[in-house]
C-alpha positions as a Python dict, from the first residue, in 0.01 Angstrom:
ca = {
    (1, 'X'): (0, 0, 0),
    (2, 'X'): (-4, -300, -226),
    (3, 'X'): (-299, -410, -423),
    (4, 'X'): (-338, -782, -557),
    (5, 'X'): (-302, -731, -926),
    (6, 'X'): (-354, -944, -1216),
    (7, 'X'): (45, -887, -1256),
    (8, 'X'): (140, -998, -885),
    (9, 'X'): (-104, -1343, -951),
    (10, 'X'): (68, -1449, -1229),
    (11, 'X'): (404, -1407, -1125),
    (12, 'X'): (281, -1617, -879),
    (13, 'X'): (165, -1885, -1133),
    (14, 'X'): (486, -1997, -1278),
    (15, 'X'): (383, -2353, -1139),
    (16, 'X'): (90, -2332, -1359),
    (17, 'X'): (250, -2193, -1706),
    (18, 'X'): (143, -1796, -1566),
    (19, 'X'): (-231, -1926, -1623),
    (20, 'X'): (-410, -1758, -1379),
    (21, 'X'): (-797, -1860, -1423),
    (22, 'X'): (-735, -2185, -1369),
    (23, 'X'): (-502, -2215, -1070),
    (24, 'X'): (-579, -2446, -757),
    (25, 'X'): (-313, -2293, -559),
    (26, 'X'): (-187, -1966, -519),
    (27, 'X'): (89, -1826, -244),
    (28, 'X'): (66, -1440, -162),
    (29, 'X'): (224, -1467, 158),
    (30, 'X'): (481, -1183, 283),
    (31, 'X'): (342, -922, 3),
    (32, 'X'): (238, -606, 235),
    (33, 'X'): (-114, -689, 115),
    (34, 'X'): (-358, -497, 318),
    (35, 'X'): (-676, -573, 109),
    (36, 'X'): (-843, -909, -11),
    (37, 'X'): (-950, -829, -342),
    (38, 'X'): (-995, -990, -684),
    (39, 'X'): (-902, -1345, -642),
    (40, 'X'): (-1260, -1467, -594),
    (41, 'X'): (-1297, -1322, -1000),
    (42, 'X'): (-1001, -1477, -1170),
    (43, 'X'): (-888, -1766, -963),
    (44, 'X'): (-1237, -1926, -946),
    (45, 'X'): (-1060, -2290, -933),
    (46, 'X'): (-865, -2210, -585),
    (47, 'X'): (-833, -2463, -386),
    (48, 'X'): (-571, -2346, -161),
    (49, 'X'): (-440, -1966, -66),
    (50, 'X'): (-180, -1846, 109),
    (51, 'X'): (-201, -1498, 232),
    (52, 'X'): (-4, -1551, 548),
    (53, 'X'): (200, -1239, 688),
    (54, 'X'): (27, -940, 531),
    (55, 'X'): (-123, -670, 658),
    (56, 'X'): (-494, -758, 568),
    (57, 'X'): (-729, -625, 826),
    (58, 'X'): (-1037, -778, 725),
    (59, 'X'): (-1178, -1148, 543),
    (60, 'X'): (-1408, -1043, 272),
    (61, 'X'): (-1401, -1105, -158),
    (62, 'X'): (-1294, -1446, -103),
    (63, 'X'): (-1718, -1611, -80),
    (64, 'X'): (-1702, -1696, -453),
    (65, 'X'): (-1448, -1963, -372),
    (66, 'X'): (-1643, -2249, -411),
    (67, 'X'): (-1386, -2478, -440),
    (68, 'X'): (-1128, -2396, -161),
    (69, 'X'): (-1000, -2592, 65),
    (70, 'X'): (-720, -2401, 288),
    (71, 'X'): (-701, -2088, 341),
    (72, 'X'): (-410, -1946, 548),
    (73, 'X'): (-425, -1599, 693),
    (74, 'X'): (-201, -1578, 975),
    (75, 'X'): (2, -1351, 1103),
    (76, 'X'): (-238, -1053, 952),
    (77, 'X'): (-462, -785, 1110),
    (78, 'X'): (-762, -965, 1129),
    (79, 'X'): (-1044, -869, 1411),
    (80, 'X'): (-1378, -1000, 1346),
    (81, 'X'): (-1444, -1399, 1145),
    (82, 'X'): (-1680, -1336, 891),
    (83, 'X'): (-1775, -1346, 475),
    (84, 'X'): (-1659, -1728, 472),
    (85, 'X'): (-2016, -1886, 385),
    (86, 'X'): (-1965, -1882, 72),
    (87, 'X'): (-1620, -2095, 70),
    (88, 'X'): (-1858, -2431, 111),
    (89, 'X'): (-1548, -2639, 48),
    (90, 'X'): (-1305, -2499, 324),
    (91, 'X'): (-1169, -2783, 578),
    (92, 'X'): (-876, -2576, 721),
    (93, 'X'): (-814, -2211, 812),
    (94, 'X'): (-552, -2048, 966),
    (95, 'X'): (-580, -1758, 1143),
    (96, 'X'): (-317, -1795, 1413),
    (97, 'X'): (-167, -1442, 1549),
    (98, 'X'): (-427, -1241, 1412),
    (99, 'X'): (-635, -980, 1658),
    (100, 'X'): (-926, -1180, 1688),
    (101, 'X'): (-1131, -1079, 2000),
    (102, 'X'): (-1436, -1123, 1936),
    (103, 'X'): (-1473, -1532, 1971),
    (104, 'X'): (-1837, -1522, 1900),
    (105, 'X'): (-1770, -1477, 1534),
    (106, 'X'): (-1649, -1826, 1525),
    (107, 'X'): (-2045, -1859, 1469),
    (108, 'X'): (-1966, -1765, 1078),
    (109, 'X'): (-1806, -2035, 1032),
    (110, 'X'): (-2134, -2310, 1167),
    (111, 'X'): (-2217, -2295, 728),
    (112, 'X'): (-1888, -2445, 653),
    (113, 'X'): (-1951, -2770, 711),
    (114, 'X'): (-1658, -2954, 611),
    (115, 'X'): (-1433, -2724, 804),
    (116, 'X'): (-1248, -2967, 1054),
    (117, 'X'): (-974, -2766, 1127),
    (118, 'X'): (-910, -2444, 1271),
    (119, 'X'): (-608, -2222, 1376),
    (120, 'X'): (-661, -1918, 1618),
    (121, 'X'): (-373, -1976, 1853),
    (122, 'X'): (-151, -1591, 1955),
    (123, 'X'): (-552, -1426, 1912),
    (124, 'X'): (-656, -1241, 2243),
    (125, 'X'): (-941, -1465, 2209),
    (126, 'X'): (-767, -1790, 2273),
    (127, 'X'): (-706, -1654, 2608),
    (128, 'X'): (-1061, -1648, 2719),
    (129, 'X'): (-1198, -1872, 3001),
    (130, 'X'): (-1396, -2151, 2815),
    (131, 'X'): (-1232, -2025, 2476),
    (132, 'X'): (-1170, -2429, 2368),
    (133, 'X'): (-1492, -2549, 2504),
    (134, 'X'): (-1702, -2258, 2346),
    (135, 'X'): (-1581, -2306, 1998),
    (136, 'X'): (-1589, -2684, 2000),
    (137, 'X'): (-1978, -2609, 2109),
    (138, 'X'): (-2052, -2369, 1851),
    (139, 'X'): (-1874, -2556, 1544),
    (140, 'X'): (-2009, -2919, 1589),
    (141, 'X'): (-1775, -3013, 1260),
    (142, 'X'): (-1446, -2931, 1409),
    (143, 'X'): (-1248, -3219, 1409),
    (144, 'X'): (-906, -3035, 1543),
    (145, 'X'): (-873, -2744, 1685),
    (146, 'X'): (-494, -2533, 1706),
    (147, 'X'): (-355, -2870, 1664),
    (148, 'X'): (-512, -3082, 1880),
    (149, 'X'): (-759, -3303, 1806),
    (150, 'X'): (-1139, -3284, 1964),
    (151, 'X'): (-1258, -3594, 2132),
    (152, 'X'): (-1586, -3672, 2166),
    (153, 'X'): (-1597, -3644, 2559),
    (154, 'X'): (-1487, -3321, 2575),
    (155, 'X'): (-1750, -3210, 2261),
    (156, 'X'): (-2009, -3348, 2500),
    (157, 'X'): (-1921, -3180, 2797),
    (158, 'X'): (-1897, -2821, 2582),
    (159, 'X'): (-2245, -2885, 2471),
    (160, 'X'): (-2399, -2951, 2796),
    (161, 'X'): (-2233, -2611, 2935),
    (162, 'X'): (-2288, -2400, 2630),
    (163, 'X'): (-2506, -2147, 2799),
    (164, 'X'): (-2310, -2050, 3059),
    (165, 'X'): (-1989, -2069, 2811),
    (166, 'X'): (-2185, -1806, 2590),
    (167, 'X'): (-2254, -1572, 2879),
    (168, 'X'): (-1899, -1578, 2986),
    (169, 'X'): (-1756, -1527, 2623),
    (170, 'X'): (-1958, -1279, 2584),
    (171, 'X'): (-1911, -1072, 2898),
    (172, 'X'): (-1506, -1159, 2846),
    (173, 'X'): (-1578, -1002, 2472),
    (174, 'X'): (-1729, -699, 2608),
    (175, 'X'): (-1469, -680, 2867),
    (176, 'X'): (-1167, -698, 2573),
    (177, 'X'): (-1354, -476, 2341),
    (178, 'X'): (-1418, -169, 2595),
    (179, 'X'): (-1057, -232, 2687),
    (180, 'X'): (-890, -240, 2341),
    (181, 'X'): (-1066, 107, 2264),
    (182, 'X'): (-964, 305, 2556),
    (183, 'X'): (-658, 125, 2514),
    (184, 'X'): (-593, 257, 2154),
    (185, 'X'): (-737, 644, 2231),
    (186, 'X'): (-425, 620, 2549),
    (187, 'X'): (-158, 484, 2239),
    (188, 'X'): (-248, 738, 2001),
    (189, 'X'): (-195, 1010, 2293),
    (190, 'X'): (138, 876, 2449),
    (191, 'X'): (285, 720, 2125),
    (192, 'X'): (242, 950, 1875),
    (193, 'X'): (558, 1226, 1946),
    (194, 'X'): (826, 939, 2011),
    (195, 'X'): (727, 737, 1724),
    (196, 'X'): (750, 1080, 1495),
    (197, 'X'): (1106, 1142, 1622),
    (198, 'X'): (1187, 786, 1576),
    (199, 'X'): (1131, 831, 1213),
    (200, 'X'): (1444, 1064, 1093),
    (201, 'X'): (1499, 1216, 703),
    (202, 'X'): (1872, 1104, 676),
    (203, 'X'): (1994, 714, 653),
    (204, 'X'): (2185, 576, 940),
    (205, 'X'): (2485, 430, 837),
    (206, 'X'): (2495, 16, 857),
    (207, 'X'): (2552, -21, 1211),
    (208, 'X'): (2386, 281, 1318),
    (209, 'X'): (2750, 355, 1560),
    (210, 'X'): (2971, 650, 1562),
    (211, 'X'): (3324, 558, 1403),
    (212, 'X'): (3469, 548, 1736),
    (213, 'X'): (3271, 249, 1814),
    (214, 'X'): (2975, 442, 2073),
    (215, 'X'): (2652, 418, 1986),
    (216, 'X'): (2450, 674, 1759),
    (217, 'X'): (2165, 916, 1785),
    (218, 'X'): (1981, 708, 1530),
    (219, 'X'): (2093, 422, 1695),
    (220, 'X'): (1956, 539, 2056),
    (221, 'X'): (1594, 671, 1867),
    (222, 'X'): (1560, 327, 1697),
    (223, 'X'): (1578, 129, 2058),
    (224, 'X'): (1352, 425, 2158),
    (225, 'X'): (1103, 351, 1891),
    (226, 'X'): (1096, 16, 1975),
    (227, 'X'): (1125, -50, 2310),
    (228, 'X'): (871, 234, 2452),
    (229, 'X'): (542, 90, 2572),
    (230, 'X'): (224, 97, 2344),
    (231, 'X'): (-70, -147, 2274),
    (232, 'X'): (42, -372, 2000),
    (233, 'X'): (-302, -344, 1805),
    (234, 'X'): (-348, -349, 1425),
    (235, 'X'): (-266, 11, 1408),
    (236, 'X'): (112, -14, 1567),
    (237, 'X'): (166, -337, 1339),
    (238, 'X'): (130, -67, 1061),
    (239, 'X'): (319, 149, 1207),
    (240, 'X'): (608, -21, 1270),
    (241, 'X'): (599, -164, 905),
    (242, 'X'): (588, 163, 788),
    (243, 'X'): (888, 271, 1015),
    (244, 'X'): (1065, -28, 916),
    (245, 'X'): (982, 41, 496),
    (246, 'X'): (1114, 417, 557),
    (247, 'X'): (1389, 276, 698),
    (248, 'X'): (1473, 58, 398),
    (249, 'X'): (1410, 270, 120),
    (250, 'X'): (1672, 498, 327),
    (251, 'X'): (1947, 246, 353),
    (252, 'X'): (1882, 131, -24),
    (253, 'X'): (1944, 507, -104),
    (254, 'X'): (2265, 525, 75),
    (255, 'X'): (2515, 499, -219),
    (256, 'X'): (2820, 513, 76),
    (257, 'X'): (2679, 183, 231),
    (258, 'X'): (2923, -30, 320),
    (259, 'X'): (2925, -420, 225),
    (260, 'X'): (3035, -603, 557),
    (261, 'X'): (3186, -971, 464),
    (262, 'X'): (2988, -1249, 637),
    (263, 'X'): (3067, -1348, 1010),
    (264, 'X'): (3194, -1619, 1107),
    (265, 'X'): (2945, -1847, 1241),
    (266, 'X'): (3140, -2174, 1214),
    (267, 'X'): (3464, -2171, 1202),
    (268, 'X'): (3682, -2386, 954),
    (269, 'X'): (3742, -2694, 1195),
    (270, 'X'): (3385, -2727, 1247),
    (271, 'X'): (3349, -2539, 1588),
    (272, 'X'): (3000, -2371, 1646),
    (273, 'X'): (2986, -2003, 1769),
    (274, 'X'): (2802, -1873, 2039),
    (275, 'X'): (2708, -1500, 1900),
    (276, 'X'): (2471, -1238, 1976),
    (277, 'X'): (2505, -981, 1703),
    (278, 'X'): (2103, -785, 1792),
    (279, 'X'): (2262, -798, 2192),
    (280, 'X'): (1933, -893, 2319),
    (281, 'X'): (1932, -1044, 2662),
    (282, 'X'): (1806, -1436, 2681),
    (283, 'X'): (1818, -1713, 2901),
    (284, 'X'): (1895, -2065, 2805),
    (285, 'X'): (1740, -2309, 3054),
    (286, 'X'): (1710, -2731, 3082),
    (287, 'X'): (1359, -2824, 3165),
    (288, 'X'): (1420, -3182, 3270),
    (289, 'X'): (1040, -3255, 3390),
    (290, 'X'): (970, -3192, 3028),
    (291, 'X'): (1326, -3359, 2866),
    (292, 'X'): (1371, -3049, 2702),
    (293, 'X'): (1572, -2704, 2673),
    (294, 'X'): (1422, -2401, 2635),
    (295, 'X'): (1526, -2051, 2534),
    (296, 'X'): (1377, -1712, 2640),
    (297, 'X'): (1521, -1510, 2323),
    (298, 'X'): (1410, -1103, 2470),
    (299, 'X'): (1302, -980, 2083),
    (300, 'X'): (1115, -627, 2077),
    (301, 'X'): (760, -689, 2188),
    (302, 'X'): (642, -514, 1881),
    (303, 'X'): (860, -676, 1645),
    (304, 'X'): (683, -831, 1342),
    (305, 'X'): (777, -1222, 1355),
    (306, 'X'): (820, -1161, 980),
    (307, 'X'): (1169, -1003, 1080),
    (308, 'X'): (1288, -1316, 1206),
    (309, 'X'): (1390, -1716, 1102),
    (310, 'X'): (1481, -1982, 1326),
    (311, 'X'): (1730, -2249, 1269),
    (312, 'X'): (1739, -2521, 1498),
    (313, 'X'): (2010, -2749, 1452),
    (314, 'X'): (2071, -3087, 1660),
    (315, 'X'): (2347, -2892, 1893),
    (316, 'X'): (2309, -2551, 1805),
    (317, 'X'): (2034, -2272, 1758),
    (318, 'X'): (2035, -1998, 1545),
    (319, 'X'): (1784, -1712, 1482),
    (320, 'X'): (1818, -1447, 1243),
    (321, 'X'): (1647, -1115, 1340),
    (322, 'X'): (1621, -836, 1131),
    (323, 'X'): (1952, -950, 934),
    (324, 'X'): (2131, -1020, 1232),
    (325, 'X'): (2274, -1321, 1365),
    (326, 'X'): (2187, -1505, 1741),
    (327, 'X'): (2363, -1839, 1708),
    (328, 'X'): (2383, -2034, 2125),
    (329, 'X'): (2570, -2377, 2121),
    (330, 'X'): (2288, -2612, 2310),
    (331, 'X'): (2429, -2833, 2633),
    (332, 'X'): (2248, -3159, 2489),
    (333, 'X'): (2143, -3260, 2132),
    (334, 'X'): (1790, -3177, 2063),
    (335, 'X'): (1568, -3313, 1782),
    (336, 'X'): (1522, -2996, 1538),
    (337, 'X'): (1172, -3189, 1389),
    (338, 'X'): (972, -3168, 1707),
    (339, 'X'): (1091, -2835, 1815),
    (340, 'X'): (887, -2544, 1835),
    (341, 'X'): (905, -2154, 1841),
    (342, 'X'): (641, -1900, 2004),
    (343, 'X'): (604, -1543, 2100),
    (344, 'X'): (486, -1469, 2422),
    (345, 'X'): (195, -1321, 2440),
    (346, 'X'): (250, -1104, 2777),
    (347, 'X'): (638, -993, 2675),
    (348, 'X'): (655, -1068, 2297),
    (349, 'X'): (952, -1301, 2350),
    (350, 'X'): (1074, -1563, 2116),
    (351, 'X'): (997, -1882, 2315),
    (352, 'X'): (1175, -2172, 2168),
    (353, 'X'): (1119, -2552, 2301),
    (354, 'X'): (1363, -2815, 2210),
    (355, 'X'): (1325, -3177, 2333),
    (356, 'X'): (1648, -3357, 2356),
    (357, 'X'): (1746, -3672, 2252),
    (358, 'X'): (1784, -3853, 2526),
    (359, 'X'): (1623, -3842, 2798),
    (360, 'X'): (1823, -3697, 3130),
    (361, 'X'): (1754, -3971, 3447),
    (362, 'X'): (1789, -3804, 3783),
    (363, 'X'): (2021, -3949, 4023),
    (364, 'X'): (1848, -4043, 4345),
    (365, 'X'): (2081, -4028, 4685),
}
């Protein structure tokens, strides 16, 4: 586990001379935090944090931070919207792909009054019927709302059905909530002996193959691990981190570990590669009612996004997961700027949407 220390902050403060008590913005993103604590105490001054990609389960110690302004907690383990009143100052928070499913907590948030926006795109909550409408309703401040700006119309219209909205949040909470519990009591049953035998004492060599080119035990328990069904919850976000940090401090002990040079991604006269080093299956499709090209990249469902960077390039794409290298040559140019990259919240896919240049005219006969 790793605690915010005093240490950690001001390594983080080099922008600031490694003064601590008076920074206005501080980035802890990516640390393996799983606890808010102390910043509300020696950063008094915040204005902006970054704690994106952790694995903090709850909001709290942060209600002394009078003066911030952004506060960015995605990709965490986050449940329940709460101990913000205090933060009197915040206009933007971030809490996309979280585990946020109970949408009624949004209701903590009514005391910030200069919040005007708000991120909670990839929670089960922002699948809920009414799940725009309702939170419009309840935060009257919100100016923008997972990146799309609140009009006044639709405001009104949220208002006028707020009762029914409330009843059908709240039965759609209940619904989730019952589910999520008997769906974590059937993980723990099912999950626990495969995950166990996932996790082996010796390193795998780098490629995790036999010399003869076949694939490996550790190879075969490591798809296992991954690819057998469970309910991604909090709990198997842990558990996979801890798999994968086992994992690590294995291979970093491996004193036999073999340096592999780099593979060739473009070759010397320019020419792009088409490469699929993780062999994951994908589909590469032209959506022409929408001028754009979109790829279905088939990443582990239970994959932490952390594990993976996307490169989009005007003619090529290129995503890097876990260290390994998908590069696809694209059939039309695309503008990199104004494309965007998603995991699907049914299959855990990498979705990535990439609107060409120019736009394709179809040919009437």
């Amino acid at each position: 586990m790793v605690y915010i220390t005093e240490d950690l902050i001001r390594r983080r403060a080099e922008h600031n001379e490694c003064e601590i008590f008076s920074l206005e913005e501080v980035s802890l993103h990516q640390q393996d935090i799983e606890r808010i604590e102390h910043i509300e105490r020696w950063c008094r001054d915040l204005k902006i944090l970054y704690l994106q990609n952790n694995l903090i389960p709850r909001i709290e110690n942060v209600g002394r931070l009078k003066k911030l302004e952004y506060l960015n907690l995605a990709l965490n383990n986050i449940q329940v919207i709460e101990n913000l009143e205090g933060c009197e100052s915040l206009q933007k928070l971030d809490l996309t792909l979280n585990f946020v499913g109970r949408l009624s907590s949004v209701a903590a948030l009514k005391e910030n009054l200069h919040l005007g926006q708000l991120f909670l795109v990839g929670n089960p909550c922002a699948v809920f019927q009414g799940y725009r409408e309702y939170v419009i309703a309840t935060l009257p401040q919100l100016q923008c709302l997972d990146g799309t700006a609140v009009t006044r119309s639709e405001r009104i219209a949220a208002n006028q059905g707020l009762e029914e909205l409330t009843r059908q949040v709240l039965e759609q909470e209940d619904q989730y909530l019952r589910g999520n519990t008997s769906e974590k009591e059937e993980g723990s049953t099912d999950r626990t002996g495969s995950r166990q035998e996932a996790v082996t004492d010796g390193p795998p060599d780098s490629e995790g193959k036999q010399e003869d080119g076949t694939e490996s035990d550790e190879e075969r328990r490591e798809k296992e691990f991954w690819n057998t069904p469970c309910p991604f919850t909090p709990e198997s976000r842990i558990e996979a981190h801890r798999h994968l940090e086992k994992k690590k401090t294995a291979k970093e002990k491996d004193a036999q570990k073999k340096v592999k040079p780099p593979r060739t991604l473009i070759t010397a006269d320019g020419r792009v590669l088409n490469v699929n080093e993780p062999k994951l299956d994908f589909s590469l499709t032209e959506d022409d009612d929408n001028n754009r090209i979109v790829l279905d990249l088939a990443v582990y469902r239970h994959m932490d996004t952390s594990l993976m960077d996307v490169d989009v390039q005007p003619t090529y794409v290129r995503v890097s997961i876990k260290g390994k290298t998908f590069q696809m040559v694209l059939p039309a140019e695309v503008k990199p700027d104004s494309s965007t990259a998603l995991r699907s919240q049914t299959t855990g896919h990498l979705l990535l949407h990439m609107p060409r240049v120019r736009v394709m005219h179809h040919n009437s006969s």
